[in-house]
Short mmCIF file of C-alpha atoms in Angstrom, two decimals:
data_model
loop_
_atom_site.label_atom_id
_atom_site.label_comp_id
_atom_site.label_asym_id
_atom_site.label_seq_id
_atom_site.Cartn_x
_atom_site.Cartn_y
_atom_site.Cartn_z
CA GLY A 23 11.29 4.48 -9.11
CA ALA A 24 10.70 0.15 -9.74
CA VAL A 25 8.32 -0.79 -11.44
CA VAL A 26 5.62 -3.29 -10.61
CA SER A 27 3.96 -5.25 -12.89
CA GLN A 28 -0.08 -6.29 -11.83
CA HIS A 29 -2.16 -8.17 -14.97
CA PRO A 30 -4.74 -8.20 -15.25
CA SER A 31 -5.62 -4.26 -14.05
CA ARG A 32 -9.75 -5.85 -14.50
CA VAL A 33 -11.37 -9.24 -14.55
CA ILE A 34 -14.69 -10.30 -14.28
CA CYS A 35 -16.05 -13.70 -14.39
CA LYS A 36 -18.47 -15.54 -13.06
CA SER A 37 -18.98 -17.58 -9.73
CA GLY A 38 -17.32 -21.22 -9.33
CA THR A 39 -14.41 -20.30 -11.82
CA SER A 40 -10.80 -19.86 -10.37
CA VAL A 41 -9.33 -16.45 -11.70
CA LYS A 42 -5.07 -15.80 -11.53
CA ILE A 43 -3.69 -12.47 -10.59
CA GLU A 44 0.26 -12.10 -11.78
CA CYS A 45 3.00 -9.33 -10.22
CA ARG A 46 5.60 -9.00 -11.57
CA SER A 47 8.69 -6.87 -10.37
CA LEU A 48 9.88 -5.92 -13.36
CA ASP A 49 14.17 -4.10 -13.21
CA PHE A 50 14.53 -5.48 -9.09
CA GLN A 51 14.03 -9.23 -7.71
CA ALA A 52 11.76 -9.01 -5.23
CA THR A 53 12.17 -12.60 -2.46
CA THR A 54 9.17 -11.21 -0.73
CA MET A 55 5.84 -9.72 -2.72
CA PHE A 56 2.51 -8.70 -0.57
CA TRP A 57 -1.11 -9.45 -1.75
CA TYR A 58 -4.14 -6.87 -0.71
CA ARG A 59 -7.17 -6.50 -0.77
CA GLN A 60 -8.77 -3.18 -0.44
CA PHE A 61 -12.24 -2.20 -0.51
CA PRO A 62 -14.24 0.74 -2.07
CA LYS A 63 -12.44 4.08 -0.31
CA GLN A 64 -10.84 1.82 2.98
CA SER A 65 -7.42 0.85 4.33
CA LEU A 66 -5.64 -2.35 2.63
CA MET A 67 -5.66 -5.21 4.01
CA LEU A 68 -2.78 -7.58 3.88
CA MET A 69 -3.63 -11.22 2.63
CA ALA A 70 -0.61 -12.50 2.99
CA THR A 71 3.44 -12.53 2.38
CA SER A 72 4.08 -14.25 -1.47
CA ASN A 73 8.38 -15.21 -0.18
CA GLU A 74 10.10 -16.63 -2.68
CA GLY A 75 11.07 -20.31 -3.16
CA SER A 76 8.97 -21.04 -0.17
CA LYS A 77 4.86 -21.23 1.08
CA ALA A 78 2.96 -17.90 1.90
CA THR A 79 2.01 -16.68 5.25
CA TYR A 80 -1.19 -15.79 5.19
CA GLU A 81 -2.67 -13.55 7.89
CA GLN A 82 -5.58 -14.82 10.29
CA GLY A 83 -8.56 -14.96 8.99
CA VAL A 84 -7.32 -15.28 5.11
CA GLU A 85 -7.86 -18.63 3.50
CA LYS A 86 -4.82 -19.98 1.94
CA ASP A 87 -6.91 -22.93 0.70
CA LYS A 88 -8.67 -20.62 -0.99
CA PHE A 89 -6.69 -17.73 -1.98
CA LEU A 90 -3.13 -19.74 -3.39
CA ILE A 91 -0.58 -17.77 -3.99
CA ASN A 92 3.26 -19.20 -5.51
CA HIS A 93 6.23 -16.74 -5.63
CA ALA A 94 8.67 -19.32 -8.17
CA SER A 95 11.10 -16.45 -9.91
CA LEU A 96 12.50 -13.55 -8.24
CA THR A 97 10.89 -11.74 -10.68
CA LEU A 98 7.03 -13.32 -10.28
CA SER A 99 3.87 -13.88 -8.06
CA THR A 100 0.68 -15.27 -8.39
CA LEU A 101 -2.66 -14.66 -6.35
CA THR A 102 -5.23 -18.05 -7.62
CA VAL A 103 -8.37 -17.26 -6.13
CA THR A 104 -10.56 -20.23 -6.47
CA SER A 105 -13.92 -21.30 -7.13
CA ALA A 106 -15.07 -17.51 -6.78
CA HIS A 107 -18.18 -16.31 -5.63
CA PRO A 108 -19.34 -12.83 -5.84
CA GLU A 109 -18.17 -12.08 -2.35
CA ASP A 110 -14.48 -12.34 -3.53
CA SER A 111 -15.31 -9.35 -5.96
CA SER A 112 -13.09 -6.35 -4.82
CA PHE A 113 -9.55 -4.74 -5.42
CA TYR A 114 -6.72 -7.26 -5.64
CA ILE A 115 -3.34 -5.10 -5.17
CA CYS A 116 0.13 -6.50 -4.97
CA SER A 117 3.50 -4.74 -3.85
CA ALA A 118 7.43 -5.71 -3.52
CA ARG A 119 10.74 -4.48 -2.14
CA ASP A 120 13.38 -4.36 -4.02
CA LEU A 121 16.43 -4.46 -1.25
CA GLN A 122 16.22 -6.43 2.70
CA GLY A 123 16.07 -3.95 5.31
CA TRP A 124 13.98 -2.03 7.30
CA GLY A 125 14.53 1.23 5.50
CA THR A 126 12.88 0.42 1.74
CA GLU A 127 10.02 1.59 0.22
CA ALA A 128 7.85 -0.86 -1.06
CA PHE A 129 6.21 -0.53 -5.16
CA PHE A 130 2.66 -1.68 -5.39
CA GLY A 131 1.10 -2.66 -9.17
CA GLN A 132 -1.50 -1.52 -10.89
CA GLY A 133 -4.41 -2.96 -9.13
CA THR A 134 -7.09 -5.45 -9.96
CA ARG A 135 -9.92 -5.69 -9.96
CA LEU A 136 -12.19 -8.92 -9.17
CA THR A 137 -16.14 -8.77 -10.94
CA VAL A 138 -17.26 -12.92 -9.88
CA VAL A 139 -21.39 -12.48 -11.40
CA ALA B 776 3.73 -3.07 18.08
CA GLN B 777 3.41 -0.40 15.49
CA SER B 778 0.41 0.83 14.17
CA VAL B 779 -0.80 4.21 12.65
CA ALA B 780 -3.68 6.78 13.27
CA GLN B 781 -5.08 9.20 10.18
CA PRO B 782 -7.54 10.66 12.53
CA GLU B 783 -9.17 12.36 9.17
CA ASP B 784 -11.70 10.92 6.72
CA GLN B 785 -11.58 13.32 4.33
CA VAL B 786 -9.55 17.05 4.29
CA ASN B 787 -10.91 19.95 1.60
CA VAL B 788 -8.72 22.28 1.09
CA ALA B 789 -8.95 25.06 -2.38
CA GLU B 790 -6.33 25.26 -5.16
CA GLY B 791 -2.81 27.31 -3.57
CA ASN B 792 -3.99 27.16 -0.67
CA PRO B 793 -2.18 24.76 2.12
CA LEU B 794 -2.73 21.33 2.89
CA THR B 795 -2.01 18.77 5.73
CA VAL B 796 -2.75 15.61 6.27
CA LYS B 797 -2.40 14.15 9.50
CA CYS B 798 -0.21 10.76 10.59
CA THR B 799 0.62 9.25 14.37
CA TYR B 800 2.13 6.12 14.82
CA SER B 801 2.88 4.38 17.63
CA VAL B 802 6.44 2.08 17.14
CA SER B 803 8.35 0.21 20.09
CA GLY B 804 11.81 1.13 18.17
CA ASN B 805 12.47 3.55 15.65
CA PRO B 806 9.78 3.91 13.33
CA TYR B 807 10.15 3.47 9.68
CA LEU B 808 7.60 6.03 7.95
CA PHE B 809 5.67 6.79 4.58
CA TRP B 810 3.48 8.29 3.12
CA TYR B 811 1.51 6.50 -0.14
CA VAL B 812 -0.46 8.61 -2.37
CA GLN B 813 -3.72 6.32 -4.25
CA TYR B 814 -6.19 7.58 -7.53
CA PRO B 815 -9.55 6.16 -8.17
CA ASN B 816 -8.76 2.90 -9.36
CA ARG B 817 -5.09 2.42 -9.54
CA GLY B 818 -2.58 1.03 -6.74
CA LEU B 819 -0.43 3.21 -5.25
CA GLN B 820 2.67 5.33 -5.14
CA PHE B 821 5.77 5.98 -3.44
CA LEU B 822 5.42 9.47 -2.62
CA LEU B 823 8.55 10.56 0.98
CA LYS B 824 9.61 8.32 3.65
CA TYR B 825 11.32 9.21 6.72
CA ILE B 826 14.31 6.47 8.10
CA THR B 827 16.53 8.41 10.00
CA GLY B 828 17.64 12.16 9.81
CA ASP B 829 16.66 15.22 9.22
CA ASN B 830 12.41 15.48 10.54
CA LEU B 831 11.80 17.51 7.50
CA VAL B 832 11.83 14.86 4.44
CA LYS B 833 10.50 15.54 1.19
CA GLY B 834 9.30 14.34 -1.62
CA SER B 835 7.62 13.83 -4.31
CA TYR B 836 5.36 16.38 -6.56
CA GLY B 837 6.43 18.79 -3.92
CA PHE B 838 4.67 16.65 -0.52
CA GLU B 839 7.07 16.77 2.45
CA ALA B 840 6.33 15.51 5.65
CA GLU B 841 7.79 16.48 8.57
CA PHE B 842 9.42 13.90 11.42
CA ASN B 843 7.84 15.04 14.96
CA LYS B 844 8.70 12.24 17.85
CA SER B 845 7.81 14.17 20.21
CA GLN B 846 3.86 14.66 18.52
CA THR B 847 4.24 11.12 17.66
CA SER B 848 3.34 12.61 14.36
CA PHE B 849 4.32 12.50 10.33
CA HIS B 850 1.91 14.77 9.09
CA LEU B 851 1.86 15.05 4.99
CA LYS B 852 2.02 18.45 3.70
CA LYS B 853 2.12 20.82 0.16
CA PRO B 854 2.69 24.71 0.35
CA SER B 855 0.30 24.95 -2.55
CA ALA B 856 -2.44 22.65 -2.90
CA LEU B 857 -3.38 21.88 -7.08
CA VAL B 858 -7.17 19.95 -8.38
CA SER B 859 -4.79 17.67 -9.46
CA ASP B 860 -3.35 16.32 -5.85
CA SER B 861 -7.07 15.45 -5.35
CA ALA B 862 -6.98 10.80 -4.46
CA LEU B 863 -6.72 8.84 -1.39
CA TYR B 864 -3.40 9.08 0.73
CA PHE B 865 -2.16 6.90 3.11
CA CYS B 866 0.90 6.66 6.00
CA ALA B 867 1.87 4.28 6.94
CA VAL B 868 4.84 2.54 9.27
CA ARG B 869 7.37 -0.27 9.28
CA ASP B 870 6.32 -3.95 10.88
CA LEU B 871 9.48 -4.97 13.02
CA ASP B 872 8.38 -7.36 14.35
CA ASN B 873 7.34 -9.52 10.56
CA GLN B 874 10.22 -10.48 8.84
CA GLY B 875 8.62 -10.17 5.86
CA GLY B 876 8.43 -5.94 6.91
CA LYS B 877 5.22 -5.48 6.39
CA LEU B 878 4.29 -2.25 6.37
CA ILE B 879 0.53 -1.29 8.63
CA PHE B 880 -0.89 1.15 6.74
CA GLY B 881 -3.55 4.37 7.83
CA GLN B 882 -7.31 4.70 7.51
CA GLY B 883 -6.42 6.71 4.45
CA THR B 884 -7.56 9.66 4.22
CA GLU B 885 -9.53 11.35 0.83
CA LEU B 886 -7.92 14.72 0.08
CA SER B 887 -10.25 16.61 -2.40
CA VAL B 888 -9.10 20.31 -3.42
CA LYS B 889 -11.05 22.22 -5.37
CA PRO B 890 -10.57 25.07 -7.68
#
């Protein structure tokens, strides 16, 4: 299957600082990428849909000024957690699809464990 | 609106026994259904999908799923469970009302296979 690479896999940062997470589609072009947040042993919560060359679409309740998403190319989307606080500590996962059409599966990055101290 | 439900938070089976992880769906059109598996501190791995065609879908690692339109179900199955199958399993449906085609996930089922 297609490969989605997410970096870093783990990051610890101080409260008040910003952290950038990268999501790359390695062997396909992704016009759309998705960013999720996951709490322990819970389902994935979609934060936003990242569209190449345009603004991201955020889900209700997600602060767009806090979670900045940039999708500058067909193979890279970034999520920046600005002014991070301990409550932002979580597991963040990105996913991408390589084709349009409802039948194609999404491929996921390996996730980023963010710990804010 | 599209939704999926996984009625069991946890499923326990003995190694070598068959396993079933349940999923029911609700869609307003043709369903596009997916199963994913997640190991600890990892992203999700695609197992299989149902788009159209045969109701029995075969996927990775010996897993299969049966699409049942009358019961609106898409249960994941494996004839003989392995300890290494222990993980978190997610059923998902494509949101046909969303331009990006986002996936809507069930709450997940933790599968535990004991030796």
